[in-house]
Each structure stands twice: as structure tokens, then as C-alpha cells.
Tab-separated table of C-alpha atoms and ligand atoms in Angstrom:
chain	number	residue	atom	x	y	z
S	19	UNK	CA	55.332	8.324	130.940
S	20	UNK	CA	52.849	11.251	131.532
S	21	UNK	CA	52.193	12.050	128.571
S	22	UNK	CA	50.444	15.886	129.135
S	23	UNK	CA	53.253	18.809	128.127
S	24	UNK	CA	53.136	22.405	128.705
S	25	UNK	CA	55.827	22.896	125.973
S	26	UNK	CA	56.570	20.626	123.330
S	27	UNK	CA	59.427	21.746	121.013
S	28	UNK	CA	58.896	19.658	117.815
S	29	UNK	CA	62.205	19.007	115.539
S	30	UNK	CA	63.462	22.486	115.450
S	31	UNK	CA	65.480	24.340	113.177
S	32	UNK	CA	65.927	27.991	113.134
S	33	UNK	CA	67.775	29.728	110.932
S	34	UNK	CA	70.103	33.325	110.754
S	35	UNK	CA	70.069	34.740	107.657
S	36	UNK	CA	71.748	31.391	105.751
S	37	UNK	CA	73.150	29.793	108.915
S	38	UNK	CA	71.688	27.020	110.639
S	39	UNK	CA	71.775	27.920	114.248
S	40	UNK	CA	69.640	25.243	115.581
S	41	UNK	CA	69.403	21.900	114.170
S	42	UNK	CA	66.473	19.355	114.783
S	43	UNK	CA	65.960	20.012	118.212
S	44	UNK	CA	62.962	18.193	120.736
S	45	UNK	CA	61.829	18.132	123.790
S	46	UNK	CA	59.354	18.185	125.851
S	47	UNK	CA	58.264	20.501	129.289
S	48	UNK	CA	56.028	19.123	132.007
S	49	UNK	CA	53.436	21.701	133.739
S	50	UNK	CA	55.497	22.230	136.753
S	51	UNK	CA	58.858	21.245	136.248
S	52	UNK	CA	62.097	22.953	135.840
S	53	UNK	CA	64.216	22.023	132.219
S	54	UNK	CA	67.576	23.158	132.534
S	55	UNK	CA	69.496	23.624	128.803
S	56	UNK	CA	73.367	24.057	128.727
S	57	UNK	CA	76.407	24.194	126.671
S	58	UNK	CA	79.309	26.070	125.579
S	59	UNK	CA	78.788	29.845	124.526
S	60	UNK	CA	77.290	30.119	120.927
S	61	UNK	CA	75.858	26.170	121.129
S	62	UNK	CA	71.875	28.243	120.231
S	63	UNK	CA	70.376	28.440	124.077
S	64	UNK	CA	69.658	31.834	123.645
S	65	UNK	CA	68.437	31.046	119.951
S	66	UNK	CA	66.347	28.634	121.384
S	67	UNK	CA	64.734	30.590	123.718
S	68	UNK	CA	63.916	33.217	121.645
S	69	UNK	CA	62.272	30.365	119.203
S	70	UNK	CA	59.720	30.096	122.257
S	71	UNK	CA	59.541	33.864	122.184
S	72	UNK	CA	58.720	34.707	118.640
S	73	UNK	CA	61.651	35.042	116.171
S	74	UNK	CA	60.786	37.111	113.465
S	75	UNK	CA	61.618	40.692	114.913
S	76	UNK	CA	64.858	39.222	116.354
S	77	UNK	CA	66.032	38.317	112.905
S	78	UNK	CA	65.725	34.411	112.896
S	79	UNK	CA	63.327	32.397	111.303
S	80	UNK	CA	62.128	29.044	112.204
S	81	UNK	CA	62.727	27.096	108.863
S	82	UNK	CA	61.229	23.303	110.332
S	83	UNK	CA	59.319	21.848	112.928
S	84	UNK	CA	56.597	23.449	115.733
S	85	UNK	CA	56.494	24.925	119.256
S	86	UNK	CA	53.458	23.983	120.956
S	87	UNK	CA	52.699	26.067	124.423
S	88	UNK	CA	49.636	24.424	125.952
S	89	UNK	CA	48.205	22.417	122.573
S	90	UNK	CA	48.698	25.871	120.377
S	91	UNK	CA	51.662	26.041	117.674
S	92	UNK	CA	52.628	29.340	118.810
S	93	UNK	CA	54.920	30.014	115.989
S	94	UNK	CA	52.146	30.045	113.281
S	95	UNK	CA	50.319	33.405	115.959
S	96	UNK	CA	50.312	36.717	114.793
S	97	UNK	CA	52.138	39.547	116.080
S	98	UNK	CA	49.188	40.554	118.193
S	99	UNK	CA	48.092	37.538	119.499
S	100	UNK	CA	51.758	36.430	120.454
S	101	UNK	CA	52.297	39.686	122.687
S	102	UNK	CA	48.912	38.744	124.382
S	103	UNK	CA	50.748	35.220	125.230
S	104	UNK	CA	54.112	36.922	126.370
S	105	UNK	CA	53.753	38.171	129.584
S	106	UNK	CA	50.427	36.090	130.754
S	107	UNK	CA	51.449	32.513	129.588
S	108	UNK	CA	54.921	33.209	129.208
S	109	UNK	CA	57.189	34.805	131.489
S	110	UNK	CA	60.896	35.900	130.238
S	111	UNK	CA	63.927	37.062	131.841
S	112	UNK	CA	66.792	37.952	129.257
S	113	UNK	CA	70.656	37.114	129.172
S	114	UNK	CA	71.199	40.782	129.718
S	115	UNK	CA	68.647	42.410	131.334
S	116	UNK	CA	70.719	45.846	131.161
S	117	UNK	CA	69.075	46.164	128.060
S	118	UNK	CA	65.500	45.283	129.198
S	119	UNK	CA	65.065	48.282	131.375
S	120	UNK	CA	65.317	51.419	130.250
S	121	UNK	CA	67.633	53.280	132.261
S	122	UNK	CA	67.200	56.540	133.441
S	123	UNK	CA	63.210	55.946	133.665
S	124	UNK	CA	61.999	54.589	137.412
S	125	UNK	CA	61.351	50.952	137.688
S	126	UNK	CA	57.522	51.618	138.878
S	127	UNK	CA	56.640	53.344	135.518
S	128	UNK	CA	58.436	50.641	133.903
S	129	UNK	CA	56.497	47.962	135.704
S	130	UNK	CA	53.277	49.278	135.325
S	131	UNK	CA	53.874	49.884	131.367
S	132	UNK	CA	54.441	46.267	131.039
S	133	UNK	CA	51.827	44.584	132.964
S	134	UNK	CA	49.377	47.134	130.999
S	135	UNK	CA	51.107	46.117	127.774
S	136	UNK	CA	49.517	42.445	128.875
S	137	UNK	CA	46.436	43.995	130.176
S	138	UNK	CA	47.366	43.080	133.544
S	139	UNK	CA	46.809	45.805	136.619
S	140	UNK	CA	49.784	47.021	137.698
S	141	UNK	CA	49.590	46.487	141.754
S	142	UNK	CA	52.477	48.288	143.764
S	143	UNK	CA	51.812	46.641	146.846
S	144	UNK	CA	51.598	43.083	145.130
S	145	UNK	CA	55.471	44.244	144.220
S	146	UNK	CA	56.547	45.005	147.287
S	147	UNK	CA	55.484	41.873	148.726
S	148	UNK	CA	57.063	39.889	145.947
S	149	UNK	CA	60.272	42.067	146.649
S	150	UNK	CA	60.049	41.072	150.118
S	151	UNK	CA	59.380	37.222	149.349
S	152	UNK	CA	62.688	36.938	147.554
S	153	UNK	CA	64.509	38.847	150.197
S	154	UNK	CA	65.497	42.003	148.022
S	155	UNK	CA	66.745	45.258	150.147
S	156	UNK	CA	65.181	47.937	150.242
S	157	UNK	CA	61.897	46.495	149.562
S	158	UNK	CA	59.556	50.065	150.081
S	159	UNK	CA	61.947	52.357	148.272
S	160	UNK	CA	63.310	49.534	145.099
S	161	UNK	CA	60.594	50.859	142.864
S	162	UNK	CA	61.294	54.659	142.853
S	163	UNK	CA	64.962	53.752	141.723
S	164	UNK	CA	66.205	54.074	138.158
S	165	UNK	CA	68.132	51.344	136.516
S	166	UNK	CA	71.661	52.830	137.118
S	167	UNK	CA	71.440	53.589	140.267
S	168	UNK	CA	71.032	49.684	140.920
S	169	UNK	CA	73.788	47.050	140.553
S	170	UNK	CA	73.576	44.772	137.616
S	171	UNK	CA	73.139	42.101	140.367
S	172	UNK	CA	69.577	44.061	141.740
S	173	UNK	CA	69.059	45.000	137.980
S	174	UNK	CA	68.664	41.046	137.436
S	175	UNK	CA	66.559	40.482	140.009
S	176	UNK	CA	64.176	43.559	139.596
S	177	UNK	CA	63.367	41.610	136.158
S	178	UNK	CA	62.895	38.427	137.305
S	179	UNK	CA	60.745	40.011	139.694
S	180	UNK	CA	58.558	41.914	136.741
S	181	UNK	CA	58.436	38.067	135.275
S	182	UNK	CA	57.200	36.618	138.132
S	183	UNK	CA	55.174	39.123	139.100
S	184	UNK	CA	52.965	38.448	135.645
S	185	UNK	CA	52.238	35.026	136.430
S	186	UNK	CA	53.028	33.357	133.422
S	187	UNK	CA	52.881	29.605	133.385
S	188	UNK	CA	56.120	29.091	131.484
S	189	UNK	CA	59.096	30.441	132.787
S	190	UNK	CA	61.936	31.087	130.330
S	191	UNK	CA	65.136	32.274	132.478
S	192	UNK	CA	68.476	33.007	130.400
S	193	UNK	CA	71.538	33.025	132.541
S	194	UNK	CA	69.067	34.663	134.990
S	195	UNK	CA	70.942	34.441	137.809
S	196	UNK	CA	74.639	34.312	136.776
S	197	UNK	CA	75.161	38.201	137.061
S	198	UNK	CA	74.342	37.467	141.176
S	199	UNK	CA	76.946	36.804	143.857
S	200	UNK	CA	76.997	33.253	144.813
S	201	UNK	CA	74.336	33.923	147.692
S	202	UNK	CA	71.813	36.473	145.954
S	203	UNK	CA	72.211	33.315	143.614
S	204	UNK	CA	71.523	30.838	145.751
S	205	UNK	CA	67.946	32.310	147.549
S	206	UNK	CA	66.786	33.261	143.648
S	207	UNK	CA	67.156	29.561	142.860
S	208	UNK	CA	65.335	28.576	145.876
S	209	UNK	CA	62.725	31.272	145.362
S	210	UNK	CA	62.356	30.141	142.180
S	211	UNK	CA	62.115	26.622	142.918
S	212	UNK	CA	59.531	27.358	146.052
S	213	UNK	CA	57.186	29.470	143.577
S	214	UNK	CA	57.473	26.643	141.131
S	215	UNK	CA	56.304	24.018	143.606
S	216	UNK	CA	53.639	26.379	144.949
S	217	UNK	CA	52.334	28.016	141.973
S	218	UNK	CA	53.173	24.746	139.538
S	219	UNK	CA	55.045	26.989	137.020
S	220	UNK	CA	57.454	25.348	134.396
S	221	UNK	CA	60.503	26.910	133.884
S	222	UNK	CA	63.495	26.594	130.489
S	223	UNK	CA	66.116	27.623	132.755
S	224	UNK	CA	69.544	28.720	130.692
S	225	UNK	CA	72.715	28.337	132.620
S	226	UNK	CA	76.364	27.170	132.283
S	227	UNK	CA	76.863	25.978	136.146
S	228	UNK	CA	76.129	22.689	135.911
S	229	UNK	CA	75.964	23.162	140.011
S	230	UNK	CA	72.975	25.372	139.461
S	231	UNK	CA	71.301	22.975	137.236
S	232	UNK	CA	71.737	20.145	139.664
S	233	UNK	CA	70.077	22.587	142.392
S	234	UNK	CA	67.351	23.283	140.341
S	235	UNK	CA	66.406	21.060	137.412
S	236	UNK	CA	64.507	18.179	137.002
S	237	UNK	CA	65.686	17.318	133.878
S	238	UNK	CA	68.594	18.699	132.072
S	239	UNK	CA	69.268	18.994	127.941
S	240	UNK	CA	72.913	19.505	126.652
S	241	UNK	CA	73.388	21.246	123.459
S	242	UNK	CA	76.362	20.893	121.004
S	243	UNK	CA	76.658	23.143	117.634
S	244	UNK	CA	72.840	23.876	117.693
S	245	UNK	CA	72.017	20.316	118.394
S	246	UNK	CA	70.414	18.527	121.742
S	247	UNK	CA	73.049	15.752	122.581
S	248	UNK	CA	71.886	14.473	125.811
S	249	UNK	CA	68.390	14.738	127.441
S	250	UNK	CA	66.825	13.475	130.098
S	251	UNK	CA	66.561	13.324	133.930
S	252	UNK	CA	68.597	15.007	135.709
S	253	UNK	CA	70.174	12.213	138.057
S	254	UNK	CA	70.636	9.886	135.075
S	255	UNK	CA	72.377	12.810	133.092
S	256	UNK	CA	74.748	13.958	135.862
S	257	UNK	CA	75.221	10.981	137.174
S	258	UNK	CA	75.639	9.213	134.745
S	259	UNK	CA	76.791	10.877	131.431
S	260	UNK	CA	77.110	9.156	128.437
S	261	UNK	CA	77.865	11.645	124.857
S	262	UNK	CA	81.353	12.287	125.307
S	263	UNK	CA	80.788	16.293	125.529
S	264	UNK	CA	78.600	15.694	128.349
S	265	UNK	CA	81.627	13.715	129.751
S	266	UNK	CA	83.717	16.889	128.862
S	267	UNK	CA	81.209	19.586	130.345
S	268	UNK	CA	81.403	17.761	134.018
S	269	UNK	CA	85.183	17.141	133.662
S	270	UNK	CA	85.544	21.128	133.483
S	271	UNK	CA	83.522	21.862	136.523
S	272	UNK	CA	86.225	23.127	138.925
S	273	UNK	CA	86.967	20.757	141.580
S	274	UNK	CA	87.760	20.952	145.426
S	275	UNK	CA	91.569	20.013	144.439
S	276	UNK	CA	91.604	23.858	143.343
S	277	UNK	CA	93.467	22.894	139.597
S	278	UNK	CA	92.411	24.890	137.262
S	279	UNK	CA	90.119	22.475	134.876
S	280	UNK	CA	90.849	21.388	131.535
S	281	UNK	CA	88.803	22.736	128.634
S	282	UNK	CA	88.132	20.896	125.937
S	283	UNK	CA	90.331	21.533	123.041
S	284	UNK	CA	89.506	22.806	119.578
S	285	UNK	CA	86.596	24.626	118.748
S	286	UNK	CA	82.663	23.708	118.163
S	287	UNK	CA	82.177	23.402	114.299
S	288	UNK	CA	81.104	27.192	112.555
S	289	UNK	CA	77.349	28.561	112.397
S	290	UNK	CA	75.285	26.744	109.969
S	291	UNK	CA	78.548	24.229	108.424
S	292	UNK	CA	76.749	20.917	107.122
S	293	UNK	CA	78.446	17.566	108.653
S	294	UNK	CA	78.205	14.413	107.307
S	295	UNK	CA	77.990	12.249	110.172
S	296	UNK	CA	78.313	13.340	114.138
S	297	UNK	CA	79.589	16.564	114.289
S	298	UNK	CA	81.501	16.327	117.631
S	299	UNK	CA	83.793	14.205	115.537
S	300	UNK	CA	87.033	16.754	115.426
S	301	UNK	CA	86.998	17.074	119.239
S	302	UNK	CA	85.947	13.221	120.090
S	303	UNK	CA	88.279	10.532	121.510
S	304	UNK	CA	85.807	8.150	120.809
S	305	UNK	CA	85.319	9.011	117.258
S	306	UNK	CA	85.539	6.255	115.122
S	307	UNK	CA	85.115	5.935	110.728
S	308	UNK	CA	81.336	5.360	110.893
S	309	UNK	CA	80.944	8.299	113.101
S	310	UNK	CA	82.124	10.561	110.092
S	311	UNK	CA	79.642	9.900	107.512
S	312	UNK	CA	76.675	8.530	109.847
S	313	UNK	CA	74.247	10.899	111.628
S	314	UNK	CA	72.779	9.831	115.337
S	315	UNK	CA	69.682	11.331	116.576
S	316	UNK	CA	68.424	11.393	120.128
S	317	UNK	CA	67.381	7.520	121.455
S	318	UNK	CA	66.432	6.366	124.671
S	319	UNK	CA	69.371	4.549	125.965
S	320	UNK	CA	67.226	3.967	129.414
S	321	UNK	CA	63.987	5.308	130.397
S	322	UNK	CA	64.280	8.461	130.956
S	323	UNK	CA	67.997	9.354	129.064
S	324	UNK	CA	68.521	10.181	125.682
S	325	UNK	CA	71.966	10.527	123.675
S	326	UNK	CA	72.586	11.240	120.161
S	327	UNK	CA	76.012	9.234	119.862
S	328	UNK	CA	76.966	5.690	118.624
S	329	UNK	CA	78.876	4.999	122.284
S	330	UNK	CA	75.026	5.396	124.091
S	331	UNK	CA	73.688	3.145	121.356
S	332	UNK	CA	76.073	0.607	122.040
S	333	UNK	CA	77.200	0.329	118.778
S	334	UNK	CA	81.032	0.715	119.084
V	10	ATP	N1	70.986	38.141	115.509
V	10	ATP	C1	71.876	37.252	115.075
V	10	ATP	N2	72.273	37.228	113.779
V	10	ATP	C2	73.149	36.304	113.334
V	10	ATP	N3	73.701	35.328	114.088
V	10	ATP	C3	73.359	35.317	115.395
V	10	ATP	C4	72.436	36.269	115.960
V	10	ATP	N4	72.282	35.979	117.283
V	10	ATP	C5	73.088	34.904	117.521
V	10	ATP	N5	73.718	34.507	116.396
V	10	ATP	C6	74.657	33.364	116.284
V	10	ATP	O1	73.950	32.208	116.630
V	10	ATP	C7	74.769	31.331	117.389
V	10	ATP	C8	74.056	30.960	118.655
V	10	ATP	O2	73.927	32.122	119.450
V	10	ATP	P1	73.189	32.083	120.843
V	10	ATP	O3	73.175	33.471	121.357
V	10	ATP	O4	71.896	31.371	120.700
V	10	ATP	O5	74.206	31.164	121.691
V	10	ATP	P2	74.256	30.875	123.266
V	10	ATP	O6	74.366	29.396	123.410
V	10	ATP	O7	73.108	31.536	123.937
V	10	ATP	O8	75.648	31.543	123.684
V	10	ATP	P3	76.047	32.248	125.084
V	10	ATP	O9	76.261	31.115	126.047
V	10	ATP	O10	77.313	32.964	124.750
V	10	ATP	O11	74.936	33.161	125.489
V	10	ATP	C9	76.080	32.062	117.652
V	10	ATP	O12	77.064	31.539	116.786
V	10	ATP	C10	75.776	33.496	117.291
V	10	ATP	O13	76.908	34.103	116.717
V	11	SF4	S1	78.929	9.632	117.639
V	11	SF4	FE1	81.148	9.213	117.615
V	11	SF4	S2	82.148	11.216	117.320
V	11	SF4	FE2	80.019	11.594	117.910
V	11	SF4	S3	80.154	11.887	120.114
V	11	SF4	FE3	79.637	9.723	119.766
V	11	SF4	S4	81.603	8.644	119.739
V	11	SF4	FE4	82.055	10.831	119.504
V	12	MG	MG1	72.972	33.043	125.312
């Protein structure tokens, strides 16, 4: 395996307050590709994001382990230094990007005070180019807007634009494109994709369509209560699934047979509540009495494919 990383997340555990909100979590991004992260609402994506990010002024603290961006632990920077990274190295477009923009202040004044906040020129013509590339409307006039006279829809894209626009090398995208209608979603993703291949980006992608993932990623990491259950490439994951929540997550993607699907039932365990053993154990039909007291950490069932469960060890 290639063993040079852009990213290397190093047995992380961040903490709210005196919740555990992510447990133990690795993995690994290659320069250039595209890691896709999923799970059910409050599993830590966003929390794990924002790890990348810098925690300390959004409340969380990282408690264990390292994020390494390009050889550096970047959670040991100061605040200084880490601002310098955020915008040149690392590019970020937030869940709700309503909040990133300020909104009764045009988007050009906006741009430019960002890209200056990274000492980068702000180029208006480079924008409308980029605007162009990714087949926005409007392209001449999208910068003398304000925020609320956009959709949320364009309001999205206007910030992935600002991302992409500062060249970062890392890419962190959360739920950036699931505001869009299925087609503004669609030409992102491709967009996306086509700057990754020609610029050799890599990008944590956030989502809950598995569909999008499967577009997009090359490798895809599932996350249950905090925790990374399944990792690994994206074929072997999709294709072939083996923690049962993965099993779950595909089962509930809506099929062509237009029933409604079947969520899983009960709930994921509460913030920061120690288990024992394997703490998918109240909603597993495999669950068994070892799987109660003992604890499975990610192993490489086959090259390529990791699961934390006893079924993808083989030993039940
Ligand atoms: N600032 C905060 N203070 C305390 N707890 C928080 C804070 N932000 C998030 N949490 C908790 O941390 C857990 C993980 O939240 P996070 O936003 O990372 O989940 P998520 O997987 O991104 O969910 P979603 O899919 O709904 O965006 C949730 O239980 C949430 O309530
Ligand atoms: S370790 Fe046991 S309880 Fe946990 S997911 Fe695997 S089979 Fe289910
Ligand atoms: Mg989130």
C-alpha cells in the first residue's frame, strides 16, 4: 500500500464538555482522493470535521490521539498559525452555510475579506470563471448579490465556490451538496470530482446518500456512536458490507420498488455512555454474549476493508 498520506487521523477522541463524542477514530487520506464519511445524524461527522478544523473555539477538545495534515500535527498549532493553514491548505464548506455568509453584506466584499484573511488576492475575474466552470447562473452579476436574495441551493454553492476558489489541498465538504436539487447536485459532484482529478485535491466529503458517495468516493468510512465501523474501498464496502449497520445503512436506501424503507429500530447509544463490549449490541441481530463485554477495533478483513465487529473477524 502507498504509504504517503495527506491526512492521517491518529486514534481520535474528542470530547464535549464530559461527553465522548468521538471515540478512537483512524484513518488515513491519500493526496488526491475523495474519503467519503457517513452515518446516522449525531454519529460525530460534523465533530470530526471540525477536529481537522481546530476545536477549541467550537467548544470541543481533542482529549487523545493526533491529526497530521501533510507530516504536521495540526492540533498542537496555535491560533495564528492554524488560520494561516485554513483557507490555503485546507479548504471548508460547512453543514449550513446560511450561517457562513453574512447576509445582508454582498458576496464580493465577503470574498475578498476571506481570501485577504489568508493573504490570498482576491481576483474577481478568477471568480467569475470559476462560477462559470461549475455552471452557476448568472455568472457576471452572482457577486453583487447579498445572501438572501439567493436560494439556499446558490447560497451552497457560492461557498463551495469561495473554498475552491482558495486552493486548498484538503477539501473538507459537510453535507455540501444536500441543500441542491438532484441536478445542481449532480454537476457539483462532477465538478468536484473533475477539479480533484485535475488539480489532485483530497477531499473528507460528509454525506448521508450513500448514492452520492458511490458517485464520488474512493473510499468510504461508516461511523456508529462516534466510532469508525467500516473503512475501506469503496467497491469492497458497498459491495460488499460486512458490520451489520453497514448492512442496515444500504437496506434503507430507497429502492426502485417505491416502499418506503425500513429504518433501523431503536436508537444509537447517548453522547459519551461507556459500553462494555460492541456498542451496536441493543440494535444487532447478530449480537451474541461475547459481543457484550468484548470490544472490536478496526481489522483488515481483506486488503483494503476494515470492520470493527466479531462477524468480519470470523469469530462467530
Ligand atoms: N457544541 C456542542 N456541544 C455539545 N454537544 C455537541 C455540540 N455539537 C455537537 N454535539 C453533540 O455531538 C454529537 C455529534 O454531533 P455532530 O454534529 O458531530 O453529528 P453529525 O453526525 O454531524 O450529525 P448530523 O448528521 O445531524 O449533522 C451529537 O450528539 C451532538 O448533540
Ligand atoms: S460485534 Fe456483535 S453486536 Fe457488534 S456489530 Fe458485530 S455482531 Fe453485532
Ligand atoms: Mg453534521
Amino acid at each position: 500500500m502507498d504509504d504517503k498520506y495527506l491526512l492521517e487521523i491518529n486514534n481520535l477522541t474528542v470530547t464535549y464538555g464530559q461527553f465522548k463524542i468521538i471515540t478512537e477514530v483512524s484513518f488515513k487520506v491519500r493526496p488526491g482522493e475523495i474519503v467519503c464519511i457517513a452515518g446516522e445524524s449525531g454519529c460525530g461527522k460534523s465533530t470530526l470535521i471540525k477536529s481537522v478544523l481546530g476545536l477549541k473555539q467550537l467548544g470541543a477538545q481533542i482529549t487523545e490521539g493526533s491529526v497530521i495534515l501533510d507530516g504536521r500535527d495540526i492540533t498542537r498549532l496555535g491560533v495564528e498559525e492554524r488560520r494561516q493553514i485554513l483557507g490555503t491548505q485546507i479548504g471548508y464548506v460547512p453543514q449550513n452555510t446560511r450561517g457562513s455568509f453574512n447576509n445582508i453584506r454582498k458576496y464580493d466584499v465577503q470574498y475578498k475579506e476571506t481570501m485577504n484573511a489568508h493573504n490570498l488576492p482576491f481576483i474577481r475575474e478568477d471568480a467569475i470563471k470559476l462560477f462559470k466552470r461549475l455552471n452557476f447562473p448568472d455568472t457576471e452579476r452572482l457577486l453583487s448579490y447579498e445572501p438572501w436574495e439567493m436560494s439556499g441551493g446558490m447560497n451552497q454553492r457560492m461557498a463551495i465556490a469561495l473554498a475552491v476558489l482558495q486552493g486548498p489541498k484538503l477539501m473538507l465538504a459537510d453535507e455540501a451538496t444536500s441543500v441542491l436539487d438532484v441536478t445542481s447536485q449532480k454537476e457539483v459532484i462532477e465538478e468536484l470530482a473533475q477539479l480533484r482529478d485535475e488539480l489532485g485535491w483530497s477531499i473528507l466529503f460528509i454525506t448521508h446518500n450513500l448514492g452520492v458517495a458511490s458517485h464520488i468516493a474512493d473510499r468510504l468510512g461508516v461511523m456508529y456512536a462516534g466510532r469508525m465501523v467500516e473503512y475501506g474501498d469503496i467497491r469492497k464496502v458497498l459491495d460488499d458490507p460486512i458490520h451489520p449497520y453497514t448492512r442496515n445503512l444500504l437496506a434503507a436506501i430507497p429502492g426502485k420498488d417505491r416502499k418506503m424503507p425500513v429504518g433501523l429500530e431503536g436508537r444509537p447509544p447517548l453522547d459519551g455512555a461507556e459500553w462494555e463490549g460492541c456498542n451496536f449490541v441493543p440494535r444487532c441481530k447478530y449480537a451474541c454474549e461475547e459481543c457484550k463485554h468484548k470490544k472490536y477495533s478496526l481489522n483488515e478483513i481483506v486488503p483494503g476493508h476494515w470492520v470493527s465487529c466479531a462477524e468480519g473477524r470470523g469469530e462467530k
